[in-house]
JSON list of C-alpha atoms in Angstrom, two decimals:
[
{"chain": "A", "resi": 88, "resn": "GLN", "atom": "CA", "xyz": [4.51, -7.40, -15.15]},
{"chain": "A", "resi": 89, "resn": "ALA", "atom": "CA", "xyz": [1.38, -6.28, -16.99]},
{"chain": "A", "resi": 90, "resn": "CYS", "atom": "CA", "xyz": [0.40, -4.26, -13.94]},
{"chain": "A", "resi": 91, "resn": "ASP", "atom": "CA", "xyz": [0.85, -0.48, -14.15]},
{"chain": "A", "resi": 92, "resn": "ALA", "atom": "CA", "xyz": [1.49, 0.03, -10.44]},
{"chain": "A", "resi": 93, "resn": "GLN", "atom": "CA", "xyz": [2.13, -1.91, -7.26]},
{"chain": "A", "resi": 94, "resn": "TYR", "atom": "CA", "xyz": [3.20, -0.19, -4.05]},
{"chain": "A", "resi": 95, "resn": "SER", "atom": "CA", "xyz": [5.38, -0.89, -1.04]},
{"chain": "A", "resi": 96, "resn": "ILE", "atom": "CA", "xyz": [6.06, 1.37, 1.94]},
{"chain": "A", "resi": 97, "resn": "LEU", "atom": "CA", "xyz": [9.56, 1.65, 3.36]},
{"chain": "A", "resi": 98, "resn": "GLN", "atom": "CA", "xyz": [10.17, 3.66, 6.52]},
{"chain": "A", "resi": 99, "resn": "VAL", "atom": "CA", "xyz": [13.52, 5.33, 7.11]},
{"chain": "A", "resi": 100, "resn": "THR", "atom": "CA", "xyz": [13.89, 6.36, 10.75]},
{"chain": "A", "resi": 101, "resn": "PRO", "atom": "CA", "xyz": [16.74, 7.79, 12.83]},
{"chain": "A", "resi": 102, "resn": "ASN", "atom": "CA", "xyz": [17.24, 4.22, 14.11]},
{"chain": "A", "resi": 103, "resn": "GLY", "atom": "CA", "xyz": [17.52, 2.69, 10.65]},
{"chain": "A", "resi": 104, "resn": "ILE", "atom": "CA", "xyz": [15.40, 1.27, 7.88]},
{"chain": "A", "resi": 105, "resn": "LYS", "atom": "CA", "xyz": [12.32, -0.78, 8.75]},
{"chain": "A", "resi": 106, "resn": "THR", "atom": "CA", "xyz": [11.35, -3.84, 6.71]},
{"chain": "A", "resi": 107, "resn": "PRO", "atom": "CA", "xyz": [9.27, -2.74, 3.70]},
{"chain": "A", "resi": 108, "resn": "THR", "atom": "CA", "xyz": [5.66, -3.81, 3.30]},
{"chain": "A", "resi": 109, "resn": "PRO", "atom": "CA", "xyz": [4.76, -6.42, 0.70]},
{"chain": "A", "resi": 110, "resn": "PHE", "atom": "CA", "xyz": [3.65, -4.99, -2.62]},
{"chain": "A", "resi": 111, "resn": "PHE", "atom": "CA", "xyz": [-0.04, -4.08, -2.70]},
{"chain": "A", "resi": 112, "resn": "GLY", "atom": "CA", "xyz": [-2.59, -2.36, -4.91]},
{"chain": "A", "resi": 113, "resn": "ASN", "atom": "CA", "xyz": [-4.91, -3.34, -7.74]},
{"chain": "A", "resi": 114, "resn": "CYS", "atom": "CA", "xyz": [-2.73, -2.31, -10.70]},
{"chain": "A", "resi": 115, "resn": "SER", "atom": "CA", "xyz": [-4.32, 1.16, -10.89]},
{"chain": "A", "resi": 116, "resn": "THR", "atom": "CA", "xyz": [-2.57, 4.38, -9.96]},
{"chain": "A", "resi": 117, "resn": "ALA", "atom": "CA", "xyz": [-3.30, 5.21, -6.32]},
{"chain": "A", "resi": 118, "resn": "LYS", "atom": "CA", "xyz": [-4.62, 8.47, -4.96]},
{"chain": "A", "resi": 119, "resn": "PRO", "atom": "CA", "xyz": [-2.45, 8.90, -1.83]},
{"chain": "A", "resi": 120, "resn": "SER", "atom": "CA", "xyz": [-3.07, 11.14, 1.15]},
{"chain": "A", "resi": 121, "resn": "ILE", "atom": "CA", "xyz": [-1.38, 11.61, 4.52]},
{"chain": "A", "resi": 122, "resn": "SER", "atom": "CA", "xyz": [-3.31, 12.48, 7.66]},
{"chain": "A", "resi": 123, "resn": "GLY", "atom": "CA", "xyz": [-1.47, 12.55, 10.96]},
{"chain": "A", "resi": 124, "resn": "SER", "atom": "CA", "xyz": [0.53, 9.34, 11.13]},
{"chain": "A", "resi": 125, "resn": "LYS", "atom": "CA", "xyz": [-1.46, 7.44, 8.49]},
{"chain": "A", "resi": 126, "resn": "ILE", "atom": "CA", "xyz": [-0.83, 7.04, 4.78]},
{"chain": "A", "resi": 127, "resn": "THR", "atom": "CA", "xyz": [-3.99, 6.25, 2.83]},
{"chain": "A", "resi": 128, "resn": "LEU", "atom": "CA", "xyz": [-3.91, 4.98, -0.75]},
{"chain": "A", "resi": 129, "resn": "LYS", "atom": "CA", "xyz": [-7.20, 4.75, -2.65]},
{"chain": "A", "resi": 130, "resn": "PHE", "atom": "CA", "xyz": [-7.23, 2.63, -5.78]},
{"chain": "A", "resi": 131, "resn": "PRO", "atom": "CA", "xyz": [-9.95, 3.26, -8.38]},
{"chain": "A", "resi": 132, "resn": "ARG", "atom": "CA", "xyz": [-12.02, 0.50, -9.89]},
{"chain": "A", "resi": 133, "resn": "ASN", "atom": "CA", "xyz": [-10.93, -0.65, -13.30]},
{"chain": "A", "resi": 134, "resn": "ILE", "atom": "CA", "xyz": [-14.41, -0.23, -14.75]},
{"chain": "A", "resi": 135, "resn": "GLY", "atom": "CA", "xyz": [-15.66, 3.01, -16.28]},
{"chain": "A", "resi": 136, "resn": "LYS", "atom": "CA", "xyz": [-14.22, 6.47, -15.81]},
{"chain": "A", "resi": 137, "resn": "TYR", "atom": "CA", "xyz": [-17.22, 7.74, -13.82]},
{"chain": "A", "resi": 138, "resn": "VAL", "atom": "CA", "xyz": [-16.96, 5.24, -10.96]},
{"chain": "A", "resi": 139, "resn": "THR", "atom": "CA", "xyz": [-16.21, 7.17, -7.76]},
{"chain": "A", "resi": 140, "resn": "THR", "atom": "CA", "xyz": [-16.17, 4.37, -5.17]},
{"chain": "A", "resi": 141, "resn": "PRO", "atom": "CA", "xyz": [-12.62, 3.03, -4.74]},
{"chain": "A", "resi": 142, "resn": "ALA", "atom": "CA", "xyz": [-12.07, -0.67, -5.31]},
{"chain": "A", "resi": 143, "resn": "GLU", "atom": "CA", "xyz": [-9.44, -0.83, -2.61]},
{"chain": "A", "resi": 144, "resn": "VAL", "atom": "CA", "xyz": [-8.39, 1.43, 0.24]},
{"chain": "A", "resi": 145, "resn": "ASP", "atom": "CA", "xyz": [-5.08, 0.64, 1.93]},
{"chain": "A", "resi": 146, "resn": "VAL", "atom": "CA", "xyz": [-4.03, 2.45, 5.11]},
{"chain": "A", "resi": 147, "resn": "TYR", "atom": "CA", "xyz": [-0.56, 2.24, 6.66]},
{"chain": "A", "resi": 148, "resn": "ASP", "atom": "CA", "xyz": [-0.09, 3.43, 10.24]},
{"chain": "A", "resi": 149, "resn": "LEU", "atom": "CA", "xyz": [3.47, 4.71, 10.63]},
{"chain": "A", "resi": 150, "resn": "PRO", "atom": "CA", "xyz": [3.92, 4.28, 14.42]},
{"chain": "A", "resi": 151, "resn": "THR", "atom": "CA", "xyz": [2.50, 0.75, 14.59]},
{"chain": "A", "resi": 152, "resn": "GLY", "atom": "CA", "xyz": [3.47, -0.52, 11.13]},
{"chain": "A", "resi": 153, "resn": "ILE", "atom": "CA", "xyz": [-0.06, -1.92, 10.67]},
{"chain": "A", "resi": 154, "resn": "LEU", "atom": "CA", "xyz": [-1.30, -2.15, 7.07]},
{"chain": "A", "resi": 155, "resn": "THR", "atom": "CA", "xyz": [-5.01, -2.55, 6.37]},
{"chain": "A", "resi": 156, "resn": "LYS", "atom": "CA", "xyz": [-6.85, -3.30, 3.13]},
{"chain": "A", "resi": 157, "resn": "ASN", "atom": "CA", "xyz": [-10.49, -2.24, 3.07]},
{"chain": "A", "resi": 158, "resn": "GLY", "atom": "CA", "xyz": [-10.43, -2.14, 6.89]},
{"chain": "A", "resi": 159, "resn": "LYS", "atom": "CA", "xyz": [-8.89, -5.60, 7.42]},
{"chain": "A", "resi": 160, "resn": "THR", "atom": "CA", "xyz": [-5.34, -6.03, 8.72]},
{"chain": "A", "resi": 161, "resn": "ILE", "atom": "CA", "xyz": [-2.98, -7.67, 6.24]},
{"chain": "A", "resi": 162, "resn": "PRO", "atom": "CA", "xyz": [0.64, -8.78, 6.76]},
{"chain": "A", "resi": 163, "resn": "ALA", "atom": "CA", "xyz": [2.81, -5.67, 6.77]},
{"chain": "A", "resi": 164, "resn": "ALA", "atom": "CA", "xyz": [6.29, -7.20, 6.64]},
{"chain": "A", "resi": 165, "resn": "CYS", "atom": "CA", "xyz": [7.74, -8.06, 3.28]},
{"chain": "A", "resi": 166, "resn": "LYS", "atom": "CA", "xyz": [9.50, -11.41, 2.95]},
{"chain": "A", "resi": 167, "resn": "LEU", "atom": "CA", "xyz": [13.09, -10.59, 2.07]},
{"chain": "A", "resi": 168, "resn": "ASP", "atom": "CA", "xyz": [15.38, -12.75, -0.06]},
{"chain": "A", "resi": 169, "resn": "ASP", "atom": "CA", "xyz": [18.94, -11.41, -0.10]},
{"chain": "A", "resi": 170, "resn": "GLY", "atom": "CA", "xyz": [17.57, -8.01, 0.95]},
{"chain": "A", "resi": 171, "resn": "VAL", "atom": "CA", "xyz": [15.02, -7.87, -1.91]},
{"chain": "A", "resi": 172, "resn": "CYS", "atom": "CA", "xyz": [11.28, -7.76, -1.18]},
{"chain": "A", "resi": 173, "resn": "GLN", "atom": "CA", "xyz": [9.55, -10.81, -2.61]},
{"chain": "A", "resi": 174, "resn": "GLY", "atom": "CA", "xyz": [6.07, -9.28, -2.55]}
]
C-alpha cells in the first residue's frame, strides 16, 4: 500500500490466459527490457541517486514460465482466490 510499484506478468496466448505470476519487485519503478523470449526487470536500490547496481533483477522466461530473482528460481504461479491474484 505504501509501495510505489509491484509487478505481475500475465501471458495471453492463442490457447487462453496463463496464470499470472505473484507480485514481485522492491517498490521501485523497474527498468524493463525484452530480449528474445525473456522479460528482464531491473529494480534500482533505494539508496542514493548515483547507485548503478540494481538491488533486484527479475527475469521471466515466456516459453517455460520460469521466474527468477537475482538468478534464483522463485514460484511463478500466483495463488488465485476467486480469480484474483493474492500475491
